[in-house]
Short mmCIF file of C-alpha atoms and ligand atoms in Angstrom, two decimals:
data_model
loop_
_atom_site.label_atom_id
_atom_site.label_comp_id
_atom_site.label_asym_id
_atom_site.label_seq_id
_atom_site.Cartn_x
_atom_site.Cartn_y
_atom_site.Cartn_z
CA UNK Y 11 -0.81 21.83 56.33
CA UNK Y 12 0.48 21.70 52.82
CA UNK Y 13 -0.57 24.41 50.45
CA UNK Y 14 -2.59 22.96 47.68
CA UNK Y 15 -1.38 24.16 44.32
CA UNK Y 16 -3.37 23.87 41.19
CA UNK Y 17 -1.81 21.07 39.21
CA UNK Y 18 -0.42 22.17 35.92
CA UNK Y 19 -1.45 20.06 33.00
CA UNK Y 20 1.75 19.31 31.19
CA UNK Y 21 0.48 16.50 29.09
CA UNK Y 22 -1.24 18.34 26.34
CA UNK Y 23 -2.21 15.84 23.70
CA UNK Y 24 -0.33 16.29 20.46
CA UNK Y 25 -2.44 15.77 17.45
CA UNK Y 26 -0.76 13.78 14.75
CA UNK Y 27 -1.89 13.85 11.17
CA UNK Y 28 -3.56 10.65 10.14
CA UNK Y 29 -1.92 10.49 6.77
CA UNK Y 30 1.83 10.69 6.50
CA UNK Y 31 2.97 12.81 3.58
CA UNK Y 32 5.59 10.37 2.38
CA UNK Y 33 3.12 7.74 1.32
CA UNK Y 34 1.46 7.73 -2.03
CA UNK Y 35 -1.95 6.40 -2.66
CA UNK Y 36 -2.21 3.58 -5.14
CA UNK Y 37 -5.36 2.13 -6.59
CA UNK Y 38 -5.19 -1.61 -6.94
CA UNK Y 39 -7.23 -3.98 -9.05
CA UNK Y 40 -9.86 -6.09 -7.43
CA UNK Y 41 -9.53 -9.86 -7.89
CA UNK Y 42 -12.49 -9.96 -10.27
CA UNK Y 43 -10.77 -7.37 -12.45
CA UNK Y 44 -7.83 -9.69 -12.96
CA UNK Y 45 -7.46 -12.52 -15.42
CA UNK Y 46 -5.46 -15.59 -14.38
CA UNK Y 47 -2.25 -16.19 -16.32
CA UNK Y 48 -2.12 -12.54 -17.35
CA UNK Y 49 0.77 -10.26 -16.52
CA UNK Y 50 0.13 -7.33 -14.25
CA UNK Y 51 2.30 -4.47 -13.14
CA UNK Y 52 2.58 -4.38 -9.39
CA UNK Y 53 3.96 -6.30 -6.46
CA UNK Y 54 3.68 -9.73 -4.96
CA UNK Y 55 1.84 -9.77 -1.67
CA UNK Y 56 4.19 -9.84 1.30
CA UNK Y 57 1.90 -12.20 3.10
CA UNK Y 58 3.62 -15.53 2.59
CA UNK Y 59 0.41 -17.49 2.74
CA UNK Y 60 -0.97 -15.28 -0.02
CA UNK Y 61 1.84 -14.21 -2.31
CA UNK Y 62 -0.48 -13.21 -5.13
CA UNK Y 63 -0.10 -10.28 -7.44
CA UNK Y 64 -1.23 -6.90 -6.26
CA UNK Y 65 -1.88 -5.20 -9.56
CA UNK Y 66 -1.83 -1.46 -9.94
CA UNK Y 67 -5.10 -0.25 -11.35
CA UNK Y 68 -4.58 1.75 -14.46
CA UNK Y 69 -5.38 5.37 -13.97
CA UNK Y 70 -7.34 7.31 -16.53
CA UNK Y 71 -6.13 7.05 -20.07
CA UNK Y 72 -3.58 9.65 -21.01
CA UNK Y 73 -2.32 10.06 -17.49
CA UNK Y 74 1.04 11.61 -17.04
CA UNK Y 75 3.95 9.24 -16.53
CA UNK Y 76 5.23 9.16 -13.00
CA UNK Y 77 7.85 11.77 -12.48
CA UNK Y 78 11.30 10.68 -11.42
CA UNK Y 79 11.07 12.33 -8.05
CA UNK Y 80 8.18 10.13 -7.02
CA UNK Y 81 9.86 6.92 -8.06
CA UNK Y 82 11.11 5.86 -4.68
CA UNK Y 83 8.07 6.58 -2.59
CA UNK Y 84 6.50 4.03 -0.36
CA UNK Y 85 2.94 3.03 -0.90
CA UNK Y 86 0.68 1.56 1.73
CA UNK Y 87 -1.25 -1.04 -0.17
CA UNK Y 88 -3.94 -3.35 1.03
CA UNK Y 89 -3.86 -6.70 -0.71
CA UNK Y 90 -7.17 -7.29 -2.48
CA UNK Y 91 -6.78 -11.02 -2.00
CA UNK Y 92 -6.01 -11.48 1.68
CA UNK Y 93 -6.64 -7.98 3.02
CA UNK Y 94 -3.18 -7.54 4.49
CA UNK Y 95 -1.85 -4.01 4.38
CA UNK Y 96 1.86 -3.47 3.93
CA UNK Y 97 4.34 -1.00 2.55
CA UNK Y 98 5.60 -1.45 -0.96
CA UNK Y 99 8.32 0.49 -2.69
CA UNK Y 100 7.04 2.18 -5.80
CA UNK Y 101 10.28 1.59 -7.67
CA UNK Y 102 10.14 -2.12 -6.88
CA UNK Y 103 7.04 -2.73 -8.95
CA UNK Y 104 7.37 -5.11 -11.84
CA UNK Y 105 5.33 -7.44 -13.97
CA UNK Y 106 4.00 -10.57 -12.35
CA UNK Y 107 1.80 -13.32 -13.59
CA UNK Y 108 -1.44 -13.61 -11.72
CA UNK Y 109 -2.17 -17.15 -10.66
CA UNK Y 110 -5.24 -18.30 -8.84
CA UNK Y 111 -3.60 -21.14 -6.99
CA UNK Y 112 -1.25 -20.29 -4.17
CA UNK Y 113 2.38 -21.17 -4.55
CA UNK Y 114 2.41 -24.58 -2.98
CA UNK Y 115 5.84 -25.85 -3.87
ZN1 ZN Z 27 -2.27 -10.99 -0.08
#
């Protein structure tokens, strides 16, 4: 007869933090807050079927300019147009013209 040992539980679940510290939170404009043919600071959606401008919502007036150390952070941004979430490099933001129609050509 084999001696029955109490089984040791080795697989203790490791709790991971939900938010990763390297990502910055960015507020984006909603589509109804954007005017077609206007220039907005932000990124173009990585979703090829969307490709529209994801505009950074302006923070409160008189906000401090972004410090240099935070320039190359990644931001997890959800596109307000198609709902796709992707990572965008903060330093890669630039001005884009917001167009309603998708780039067909
Ligand atoms: Zn999109």
